[in-house]
């Protein structure tokens, strides 16, 4: 299976986690929250063909780390994956709205000039704003909206823009998350955990907990686990061969 959005570098014992992922043959999109974290996080995956490290600048850190945009530009040729990037619309981040927008736009502009990337995107309480930006930078590559929580109109717009979606166990624990997931085209959906940020009760999610997503999708779609697994693998291949 694959975990399309997890923060390997933020686990207490990342080397052990990586070893277990390798043992289980998991594919991982290992996202980062700052350009400075990229090299160290990429080094964690050394010798693991199935772990790819995305270059990111998390919107919740945009106002503190916009001085790392130059480093972002320098590192961009080293990877085909960008994330975590995006916009965060939560109340506590309202004062930094303009800085977040500047950072997101600068990143999308750079990614576009670099020929596009697969991008894992945060859009909490800011789906419309994220989609506005993505539509301005239509050659920035393939956006994967991670833990999408917009409304139906925003979802339809995202689908029309060619977005993909990654959904995790925490999202699928809520009625709203299930309702959104059931509206996502099956062929545009991939599993994630968002570990170790995302939790299930008191347990932090581990990359192999994507298996929980399989079970949840099997219920939502009323499909056998093996069908769900085949579909997700086929989605994964089609994303990578785009
Ligand atoms: Mn995340």
Coordinates of C-alpha atoms in Angstrom, one line a residue, residues 2 32 59 63 87 109 212:
X2 CA 1.0 3.6 0.0
X32 CA 8.3 18.2 4.9
X59 CA 1.2 27.3 5.5
X63 CA 5.1 33.6 8.2
X87 CA -3.1 27.8 2.9
X109 CA 5.2 30.1 -9.6
X212 CA -7.4 1.4 8.1

